[in-house]
């Protein structure tokens, strides 16, 4: 006999266990407590309290995150959504739970997720998919947790029942039973499922046996649904065993509980059972009433199933739309990624170009700076060169000036300021050339020659000896001054050496020169030479005179050196003949005397033979 328990007693027990769970939760862990509360509320019934409990769990999860509990909460939320027909949302939540399960790699949690997927697909009447998910669940759990494995086997069995394979279901239940201990809570669903399958096979004894295996403690904590199923199975067992009155009593009582509830399937089964039972008892009116109610409930159920179908289609459509959107988004993302890549490449290209431009400008800048530097250097160099040039010019001028001065010095006699012998040798060749040219182009008698007058102070040694060398120098200076007074501009006065001087008459006809030297002789002879403390001194000088060209007809017959030598011989003659005298030698045109002949025979002979004519201020015979 099936033991029955009054519903008040069951309610009291449920309340106390719930309270205990909640209390334990509060003391140990707020999050786990809130999850336990949610579970117990869902197990009891789907009322609005569970939504508040769900919010609590979510809030606690935020405070103390736990992936395992988040997974369970997601599955519970999915179960609620599924219950209210929001299948697509339930699918989404299951998918989120699966993500976490795969992340955690916990076999029990994964199996939990897969069995939730299975139940959802069974609800959507996709039995093949549901079976695959249960198999995945079994695969995940392996041999780790026999109780949970048994739970999935029971779910698989129920799938077979749905498909009408009752024997298959019984086999799975028997397999599940071997995995469970007598006090396992999974025994509830197993025995209920087993008894249902047995009844389908028309084996009420087996069904009763299964129900009796249930520990009364379990019966006390049944959820509303479990209790309804349990009572329905009990009533069906009574019906199959012909105990119609007991079946009717149980069914009527349960029907009153489900009258306004959402357990339409059970309600319909109870109504069908009552109709059958009354029919067996011959109470046709009652049978008709319940049969009628049964039809109405079936219609409502059909509608509910239709609605579920619609919802399922909607879910599929939503899923497709979502997939389409995801595809579009993926395409957009790909496009975006390509654009970003292109932009990146463009940016890189721009950057490269920018750097190249920078380098180019940098190169130009360096080039420009080098160019400016070169210009600057050139400018500086030019300035330096200009300075150098002006310096060189200045120095050259200075040098020229100094050279001139030096030349002047080298051409001058330091004591008298007259030209020296060096000057004479420097200019004489040019002067001779001029004379030669003049004689070649003009009538020889008209042209000026160069008359050499060699002058020597008489007894100069005595002056030095008598008055000192300084007095001698002074006489030399004063003598020079007298010499300068008798010459014209363009004639030269040269200190020939010691107390000897040379006058070169350039602008005088040779016939006029004897008169000039006579004037010079008398001027010297009458000049009072000043010897400072001493009384003025009277001195005289001797002069030898000869003119180039010596032979006017043959200009080159006597060189200027030979003419000068003749002048010197004349001077020697003047000294020898008594001093304070001048002697002028001249060539006689008819003599045809050559310089070689003159040197050979000597001057005395030449004068005696009248090859050379002689003039002098002296009247006594001249000596050479
Ligand atoms: N004070 C002075 N004496 C000079 C200079 N040059 C030469 N003498 C001197 O002049 C003298 C020339 O003497 P001599 O050549 O013997 O002839 P002189 O005494 O003039 O006799 P004659 O020429 O024969 O009339 C020497 O004693 C030289 O030392 C000079 O620059 N200054």
XYZ file of C-alpha atoms and ligand atoms in Angstrom:
656
model
C 0.000 0.000 0.000
C 1.167 3.434 -0.821
C 1.473 5.553 2.340
C -0.138 8.874 2.057
C 0.732 12.026 3.891
C -1.517 14.946 4.538
C -0.534 17.994 2.472
C -0.239 20.249 5.589
C 2.452 18.014 7.011
C 4.396 18.169 3.714
C 4.138 21.963 3.565
C 5.453 22.254 7.115
C 8.450 20.076 6.312
C 9.252 21.954 3.124
C 9.116 25.250 4.988
C 11.434 24.014 7.730
C 14.000 22.674 5.250
C 13.905 25.895 3.239
C 14.388 27.872 6.413
C 17.300 25.633 7.365
C 18.945 26.153 3.959
C 18.563 29.852 4.142
C 19.891 29.984 7.701
C 22.944 27.848 6.812
C 23.587 30.013 3.801
C 23.583 33.154 5.881
C 26.039 31.793 8.380
C 28.471 30.242 5.876
C 28.385 32.213 2.650
C 25.975 34.863 1.485
C 26.410 33.990 -2.206
C 25.883 30.258 -1.728
C 22.949 30.977 0.556
C 21.269 33.162 -2.063
C 21.850 30.451 -4.707
C 20.405 27.767 -2.414
C 17.365 29.971 -1.785
C 16.851 30.465 -5.522
C 17.145 26.720 -6.133
C 14.647 25.865 -3.435
C 12.159 28.484 -4.702
C 12.401 27.134 -8.275
C 12.027 23.587 -7.014
C 8.912 24.665 -5.159
C 7.187 26.679 -7.869
C 7.792 29.341 -10.484
C 6.508 32.385 -8.624
C 7.779 35.978 -8.574
C 9.806 35.416 -5.418
C 12.422 33.557 -7.450
C 13.097 36.685 -9.571
C 13.992 38.624 -6.422
C 16.171 35.699 -5.339
C 17.857 35.707 -8.769
C 18.631 39.424 -8.405
C 20.131 38.678 -4.968
C 22.388 36.017 -6.460
C 23.530 38.451 -9.192
C 24.198 41.202 -6.637
C 26.189 38.785 -4.444
C 28.106 37.612 -7.518
C 29.171 41.155 -8.165
C 30.368 41.513 -4.580
C 32.159 38.127 -4.490
C 32.636 36.809 -8.036
C 32.595 33.020 -8.446
C 32.521 31.514 -11.917
C 31.063 28.217 -10.719
C 28.118 29.951 -9.025
C 27.715 32.323 -11.962
C 27.371 29.263 -14.203
C 24.713 27.760 -11.933
C 22.875 31.078 -11.738
C 22.893 31.340 -15.548
C 21.473 27.834 -15.866
C 18.770 28.638 -13.283
C 17.880 31.845 -15.096
C 17.750 29.874 -18.365
C 15.422 27.378 -16.651
C 13.118 30.217 -15.593
C 13.145 31.693 -19.130
C 12.503 28.247 -20.566
C 9.636 27.749 -18.189
C 8.008 30.939 -19.376
C 8.651 30.084 -23.048
C 11.510 32.555 -23.691
C 13.496 29.838 -25.442
C 15.913 32.027 -27.374
C 16.942 33.860 -24.205
C 17.271 30.517 -22.448
C 19.531 29.296 -25.267
C 21.672 32.400 -24.960
C 22.033 31.959 -21.185
C 22.942 28.276 -21.675
C 25.579 29.345 -24.190
C 27.042 31.788 -21.651
C 27.053 29.018 -19.042
C 28.818 26.726 -21.546
C 31.513 29.373 -22.051
C 32.200 29.446 -18.324
C 32.045 25.616 -18.119
C 34.649 25.282 -20.864
C 36.734 27.900 -19.154
C 36.611 26.105 -15.810
C 36.948 22.606 -17.322
C 34.936 21.177 -14.406
C 33.291 17.887 -15.525
C 30.260 18.194 -13.237
C 29.576 21.800 -14.234
C 29.957 20.915 -17.916
C 27.620 17.947 -17.519
C 25.224 20.294 -15.762
C 25.274 22.662 -18.746
C 24.843 19.846 -21.300
C 21.895 18.343 -19.408
C 20.309 21.826 -19.301
C 20.773 22.047 -23.094
C 19.197 18.552 -23.398
C 16.166 19.531 -21.328
C 15.701 22.729 -23.343
C 15.795 20.839 -26.648
C 13.426 18.182 -25.304
C 11.024 20.978 -24.428
C 11.411 22.182 -28.036
C 10.705 18.543 -29.091
C 14.134 18.294 -30.724
C 14.695 14.831 -29.261
C 17.713 13.905 -31.416
C 19.598 17.044 -30.346
C 18.461 16.567 -26.750
C 19.866 12.995 -26.810
C 23.189 14.246 -28.183
C 23.463 16.825 -25.385
C 22.724 14.141 -22.741
C 25.447 11.973 -24.290
C 27.840 14.939 -24.114
C 26.848 15.292 -20.447
C 27.596 11.591 -19.807
C 30.903 11.926 -21.648
C 31.854 14.955 -19.553
C 30.945 13.392 -16.207
C 32.573 9.993 -16.969
C 32.713 7.854 -13.844
C 33.423 10.819 -11.569
C 30.002 11.357 -10.063
C 27.677 8.288 -10.139
C 24.711 10.191 -8.738
C 24.884 12.861 -11.461
C 25.469 10.176 -14.110
C 22.289 8.469 -12.860
C 20.472 11.816 -13.114
C 21.456 12.170 -16.799
C 20.478 8.521 -17.445
C 17.030 9.282 -15.982
C 16.760 12.321 -18.277
C 17.725 10.143 -21.252
C 15.101 7.598 -20.130
C 12.438 10.295 -20.088
C 13.472 11.127 -23.662
C 12.753 7.511 -24.603
C 9.399 7.680 -22.827
C 8.602 10.793 -24.890
C 9.459 8.781 -27.990
C 7.397 5.787 -26.747
C 10.438 3.517 -26.196
C 9.390 2.447 -22.687
C 11.519 -0.672 -22.502
C 14.607 1.318 -23.493
C 13.710 3.735 -20.748
C 13.346 0.931 -18.180
C 16.820 -0.374 -19.125
C 18.356 3.071 -18.559
C 16.531 3.421 -15.210
C 17.838 0.026 -14.095
C 21.306 1.122 -15.096
C 20.850 4.349 -13.118
C 19.633 2.439 -10.059
C 22.902 0.470 -9.882
C 24.735 3.806 -9.533
C 22.638 5.110 -6.633
C 22.512 4.445 -2.931
C 19.132 4.094 -1.260
C 19.325 7.508 0.371
C 20.377 9.381 -2.765
C 18.029 12.243 -3.569
C 18.213 11.234 -7.268
C 16.134 8.189 -6.216
C 13.078 10.520 -6.340
C 13.245 11.284 -10.052
C 14.446 7.733 -10.836
C 11.585 5.944 -9.066
C 8.988 8.408 -10.373
C 10.303 7.927 -13.902
C 10.530 4.178 -13.471
C 6.985 3.870 -12.205
C 5.741 6.018 -15.089
C 7.483 3.744 -17.626
C 6.155 0.610 -15.860
C 2.602 1.957 -16.026
C 3.082 2.681 -19.742
C 3.994 -0.956 -20.133
C 0.890 -1.966 -18.063
C 2.895 -3.203 -15.093
C 1.200 -1.549 -12.073
C 3.005 -3.820 -9.595
C 6.383 -2.641 -10.789
C 5.125 0.910 -10.633
C 3.908 0.473 -7.063
C 7.140 -1.199 -6.069
C 9.098 1.713 -7.442
C 6.948 4.268 -5.611
C 7.270 2.317 -2.368
C 11.026 2.370 -2.656
C 10.851 6.109 -2.067
C 11.902 7.042 1.446
C 9.104 8.972 3.274
C 11.664 11.674 4.082
C 12.060 12.321 0.375
C 8.327 12.476 -0.102
C 8.267 15.132 2.570
C 10.576 17.409 0.568
C 8.874 16.912 -2.805
C 8.341 19.949 -4.909
C 4.776 20.722 -5.979
C 5.419 19.155 -9.365
C 7.075 16.075 -7.883
C 4.191 15.679 -5.464
C 1.649 15.981 -8.266
C 3.548 13.452 -10.396
C 3.823 11.131 -7.405
C 0.100 11.319 -6.627
C -0.807 10.906 -10.309
C 1.364 7.800 -10.550
C -0.204 6.448 -7.376
C -3.718 7.056 -8.769
C -2.753 5.474 -12.097
C -1.381 2.449 -10.268
C -4.686 2.101 -8.348
C -6.578 2.458 -11.624
C -4.560 -0.213 -13.377
C -5.031 -2.507 -10.378
C -8.849 -1.924 -10.410
C -8.940 0.037 -7.197
C -11.008 2.764 -8.830
C -12.311 4.455 -5.665
C -8.775 5.090 -4.299
C -7.678 6.321 -7.717
C -10.638 8.716 -7.850
C -9.985 10.033 -4.325
C -6.327 10.814 -5.043
C -7.051 12.266 -8.469
C -9.853 14.523 -7.177
C -7.669 15.842 -4.391
C -4.718 16.549 -6.721
C -6.990 18.054 -9.313
C -8.199 20.560 -6.736
C -4.544 21.570 -6.190
C -3.758 21.879 -9.892
C -7.047 23.474 -10.818
C -5.650 26.926 -11.227
C -2.049 25.923 -11.673
C 0.126 25.710 -14.716
C 0.637 21.899 -14.588
C -1.749 21.329 -17.472
C -0.246 17.993 -18.561
C -0.747 16.457 -15.116
C -4.164 18.081 -14.873
C -5.177 16.494 -18.181
C -3.834 13.114 -17.061
C -5.799 13.376 -13.771
C -8.973 14.288 -15.665
C -8.502 11.377 -18.081
C -7.850 9.090 -15.128
C -11.067 10.241 -13.392
C -13.084 9.790 -16.586
C -11.676 6.260 -16.960
C -12.299 5.432 -13.290
C -15.904 6.719 -13.339
C -16.457 4.850 -16.579
C -15.289 1.652 -14.914
C -17.682 2.312 -12.004
C -20.528 2.978 -14.452
C -20.939 6.554 -13.353
C -21.413 7.831 -16.858
C -22.318 11.399 -15.983
C -19.143 11.927 -13.937
C -17.148 10.165 -16.607
C -18.580 12.489 -19.249
C -17.844 15.578 -17.179
C -14.162 14.653 -16.683
C -13.783 13.482 -20.250
C -15.138 16.828 -21.352
C -12.769 18.665 -18.999
C -9.969 16.437 -20.225
C -10.696 17.538 -23.815
C -10.690 21.177 -22.839
C -7.365 20.776 -21.063
C -5.914 18.918 -24.048
C -7.065 21.755 -26.300
C -5.367 24.230 -23.937
C -2.264 22.054 -23.913
C -2.235 21.885 -27.701
C -2.509 25.610 -27.800
C 0.322 25.870 -25.346
C 2.394 23.522 -27.476
C 1.459 25.483 -30.571
C 2.526 28.595 -28.794
C 5.720 26.879 -27.868
C 6.184 25.951 -31.524
C 5.660 29.577 -32.499
C 8.096 30.637 -29.833
C 10.511 27.999 -31.032
C 10.250 29.318 -34.598
C 10.677 32.818 -33.294
C 13.734 31.665 -31.407
C 15.098 30.058 -34.560
C 14.327 33.184 -36.570
C 15.973 35.324 -33.915
C 18.947 33.039 -33.930
C 19.175 33.259 -37.731
C 18.780 37.021 -37.602
C 21.425 37.164 -34.950
C 23.694 34.939 -37.020
C 23.057 37.152 -40.022
C 23.831 40.212 -37.929
C 26.942 38.522 -36.632
C 27.977 37.724 -40.208
C 27.306 41.324 -41.216
C 29.222 42.535 -38.217
C 32.047 40.158 -39.079
C 32.054 41.464 -42.646
C 31.989 45.007 -41.338
C 34.797 44.159 -38.957
C 36.811 42.602 -41.775
C 36.145 45.665 -43.911
C 37.013 47.901 -41.003
C 40.149 45.907 -40.333
C 41.112 46.187 -44.012
C 40.421 49.922 -43.912
C 42.462 50.256 -40.744
C 45.249 48.247 -42.351
C 45.034 50.446 -45.456
C 45.027 53.560 -43.287
C 47.969 52.140 -41.400
C 49.793 51.472 -44.671
C 48.877 54.964 -45.891
C 50.114 56.428 -42.640
C 53.322 54.430 -42.965
C 53.662 55.622 -46.577
C 52.989 59.219 -45.500
C 55.426 58.850 -42.652
C 58.010 57.485 -45.085
C 57.357 60.310 -47.554
C 57.489 62.804 -44.693
C 60.809 61.402 -43.563
C 62.124 61.421 -47.132
C 60.998 65.052 -47.551
C 62.620 65.873 -44.231
C 65.834 64.179 -45.345
C 65.656 65.966 -48.702
C 65.150 69.344 -47.041
C 67.829 68.497 -44.505
C 70.174 67.692 -47.408
C 69.207 70.956 -49.157
C 69.679 72.854 -45.914
C 73.143 71.341 -45.464
C 73.901 72.048 -49.142
C 72.671 75.617 -48.723
C 74.725 76.060 -45.572
C 77.784 74.664 -47.364
C 77.061 77.034 -50.281
C 76.696 79.991 -47.893
C 79.836 78.889 -46.092
C 81.717 78.663 -49.407
C 80.434 82.157 -50.363
C 81.424 83.457 -46.967
C 84.844 81.817 -47.257
C 85.205 83.235 -50.750
C 84.208 86.666 -49.496
C 86.654 86.387 -46.599
C 89.369 85.058 -48.934
C 88.669 87.849 -51.430
C 88.846 90.403 -48.659
C 92.012 88.781 -47.416
C 93.443 88.720 -50.948
C 92.454 92.371 -51.456
C 94.132 93.244 -48.185
C 97.098 91.146 -49.164
C 97.195 92.748 -52.606
C 97.064 96.267 -51.186
C 99.669 95.237 -48.653
C 101.817 93.759 -51.425
C 101.286 96.892 -53.550
C 102.193 99.052 -50.584
C 105.203 96.938 -49.794
C 106.142 96.828 -53.489
C 105.915 100.612 -53.616
C 107.883 100.870 -50.418
C 110.371 98.393 -51.796
C 110.569 100.304 -55.078
C 111.078 103.482 -53.086
C 113.732 101.826 -50.980
C 115.291 100.323 -54.080
C 115.268 103.750 -55.625
C 116.797 105.140 -52.492
C 119.289 102.302 -52.419
C 119.986 102.808 -56.091
C 120.366 106.459 -55.415
C 122.689 105.625 -52.580
C 124.603 103.138 -54.665
C 124.873 105.748 -57.420
C 125.919 108.521 -55.024
C 129.086 109.523 -53.325
C 128.429 109.875 -49.633
C 130.881 112.699 -49.056
C 130.074 115.087 -51.912
C 126.570 113.927 -52.918
C 127.794 113.651 -56.525
C 127.229 110.609 -58.758
C 129.864 107.930 -58.355
C 131.772 105.797 -60.828
C 129.075 103.031 -60.504
C 126.473 105.481 -61.791
C 128.677 106.347 -64.713
C 129.163 102.715 -65.771
C 125.418 102.204 -65.564
C 124.441 105.058 -67.893
C 127.392 105.398 -70.216
C 126.388 102.679 -72.720
C 122.940 104.288 -73.283
C 124.538 107.720 -73.628
C 127.044 106.426 -76.162
C 124.221 104.727 -78.117
C 122.325 108.050 -78.248
C 125.395 109.879 -79.513
C 126.105 107.199 -82.093
C 122.486 107.436 -83.334
C 122.762 111.256 -83.474
C 125.956 111.027 -85.486
C 124.489 108.460 -87.874
C 121.411 110.587 -88.726
C 122.744 114.142 -88.479
C 125.666 115.991 -89.980
C 128.542 114.983 -87.737
C 129.695 118.595 -87.116
C 126.243 119.645 -85.875
C 125.740 116.833 -83.398
C 126.634 117.008 -79.737
C 129.248 114.564 -78.549
C 130.128 113.474 -75.018
C 133.089 115.438 -73.718
C 134.988 113.832 -70.828
C 136.808 116.288 -68.546
C 138.919 114.452 -65.905
C 139.758 116.853 -63.066
C 142.291 116.303 -60.261
C 143.021 118.661 -57.351
C 146.674 119.630 -57.257
C 148.778 118.624 -54.222
C 145.802 117.476 -52.323
C 147.951 115.219 -50.217
C 149.594 118.354 -48.740
C 146.192 119.672 -47.630
C 145.487 116.439 -45.807
C 148.905 116.378 -44.378
C 148.847 119.990 -43.327
C 145.299 120.587 -42.199
C 144.041 117.086 -41.524
C 141.765 114.663 -43.302
C 138.644 116.549 -42.197
C 139.909 119.706 -43.903
C 140.646 117.616 -46.985
C 137.052 116.372 -46.972
C 135.763 119.909 -46.623
C 137.901 121.006 -49.597
C 136.468 118.059 -51.598
C 132.918 119.194 -50.794
C 133.553 122.821 -51.696
C 135.322 121.717 -54.847
C 132.243 119.663 -55.833
C 130.041 122.732 -55.451
C 132.268 124.710 -57.826
C 132.114 121.856 -60.342
C 128.305 121.930 -60.279
C 128.259 125.670 -61.125
C 130.070 125.248 -64.429
C 127.866 122.503 -65.877
C 124.424 122.745 -67.486
C 121.409 120.713 -66.684
C 121.781 117.305 -68.238
C 125.601 117.223 -67.792
C 127.019 114.794 -65.212
C 129.566 115.452 -62.435
C 131.036 112.244 -61.057
C 133.484 111.759 -58.235
C 135.843 109.527 -60.096
C 137.792 108.523 -57.008
C 139.806 110.263 -54.196
C 140.431 113.851 -55.268
C 139.665 113.077 -58.958
C 136.429 114.091 -60.714
C 134.825 113.524 -64.127
C 132.530 115.928 -65.945
C 130.534 114.501 -68.862
C 129.352 117.395 -71.057
C 126.290 116.209 -72.984
C 124.965 119.450 -74.413
C 128.100 121.301 -75.458
C 129.869 121.409 -78.793
C 133.390 120.044 -78.446
C 134.836 123.347 -79.558
C 133.038 125.149 -76.715
C 134.260 122.795 -73.950
C 137.869 124.168 -73.617
C 136.416 127.566 -72.715
C 134.243 125.932 -70.045
C 137.148 124.082 -68.465
C 139.250 127.230 -68.535
C 136.446 128.991 -66.693
C 136.438 126.136 -64.181
C 140.243 126.288 -63.732
C 140.254 130.008 -63.020
C 137.227 129.744 -60.703
C 138.991 127.067 -58.622
C 142.231 128.950 -58.651
C 140.546 132.090 -57.305
C 138.179 130.373 -54.907
C 138.964 130.909 -51.229
C 138.542 127.450 -49.742
C 137.266 127.729 -46.219
C 139.178 125.646 -43.698
C 137.358 127.020 -40.612
C 139.932 128.288 -38.075
C 142.591 128.568 -40.769
C 142.777 131.374 -43.320
C 141.197 130.710 -46.693
C 143.141 128.338 -48.833
C 144.109 128.761 -52.471
C 144.230 125.592 -54.496
C 144.312 124.632 -58.140
C 143.312 121.741 -60.279
C 144.469 120.030 -63.479
C 142.096 118.909 -66.259
C 142.360 116.462 -69.174
C 139.799 116.746 -71.917
C 138.711 114.481 -74.819
C 135.407 114.093 -76.686
C 133.497 111.039 -77.993
C 133.361 110.355 -80.865
C 137.087 111.101 -81.005
C 137.011 110.673 -84.787
C 133.810 112.374 -85.988
C 134.083 110.629 -89.373
C 134.382 107.214 -87.849
C 132.347 107.166 -84.645
C 133.330 103.661 -83.603
C 137.079 104.059 -84.353
C 137.735 104.923 -80.662
C 135.634 103.411 -77.909
C 134.398 105.555 -75.079
C 136.882 103.730 -72.793
C 139.745 104.777 -75.179
C 138.439 108.363 -75.249
C 138.341 108.399 -71.446
C 141.875 107.022 -71.391
C 142.953 109.923 -73.736
C 141.357 112.382 -71.289
C 143.348 110.748 -68.505
C 146.554 111.035 -70.593
C 145.737 114.727 -71.144
C 145.266 115.158 -67.349
C 148.590 113.450 -66.797
C 150.103 115.904 -69.345
C 148.586 118.901 -67.503
C 150.069 117.710 -64.194
C 153.437 116.994 -65.754
C 153.449 120.367 -67.561
C 153.093 122.369 -64.354
C 149.534 121.931 -62.888
C 146.721 124.510 -62.634
C 146.214 123.707 -66.307
C 143.968 121.968 -68.722
C 144.889 120.073 -71.945
C 142.319 119.167 -74.592
C 143.092 116.442 -77.157
C 141.391 116.315 -80.495
C 141.553 114.088 -83.540
C 142.944 115.408 -86.731
C 140.756 114.267 -89.631
C 143.637 114.005 -92.153
C 145.752 111.816 -89.833
C 143.699 108.648 -90.269
C 145.040 107.506 -86.888
C 143.524 104.351 -85.505
C 143.255 103.676 -81.798
C 145.633 100.689 -82.183
C 148.251 102.946 -83.864
C 147.826 105.566 -81.144
C 148.368 102.993 -78.408
C 151.297 101.570 -80.274
C 153.212 104.920 -80.858
C 152.058 106.658 -77.649
C 150.417 110.027 -77.130
C 153.636 112.069 -77.214
C 154.464 110.735 -80.659
C 150.909 111.239 -81.928
C 150.936 114.858 -80.741
C 154.397 115.417 -82.250
C 153.221 114.007 -85.583
C 150.182 116.189 -85.301
C 147.926 113.149 -85.680
C 146.281 114.529 -82.574
C 145.835 118.249 -81.977
C 146.319 119.736 -78.507
C 144.786 122.825 -76.827
C 145.773 124.186 -73.389
C 145.814 127.248 -71.200
C 149.558 126.733 -70.930
C 151.877 128.524 -73.194
C 155.130 126.577 -72.469
C 155.815 123.301 -74.228
C 153.636 120.512 -72.988
C 154.960 117.247 -71.605
C 153.254 113.903 -71.845
N 140.828 114.184 -47.070
C 140.701 113.330 -48.056
N 141.826 112.968 -48.697
C 141.730 112.107 -49.782
C 140.485 111.586 -50.173
N 140.737 110.799 -51.247
C 142.086 110.797 -51.513
N 142.686 111.577 -50.605
C 144.033 111.836 -50.521
O 144.511 112.640 -51.623
C 145.882 112.444 -51.836
C 146.291 112.401 -53.215
O 147.580 112.534 -53.328
P 148.466 112.259 -54.593
O 147.724 111.223 -55.439
O 149.797 111.821 -54.132
O 148.567 113.551 -55.372
P 148.631 115.048 -54.988
O 149.095 115.143 -53.572
O 147.278 115.691 -55.183
O 149.585 115.539 -55.984
P 149.345 115.806 -57.485
O 148.136 115.131 -57.845
O 150.535 115.166 -58.167
O 149.220 117.229 -57.651
C 146.253 111.197 -51.059
O 147.093 111.560 -49.956
C 144.919 110.664 -50.563
O 145.056 110.107 -49.291
C 139.313 111.971 -49.448
O 138.213 111.595 -49.722
N 139.506 112.854 -48.411
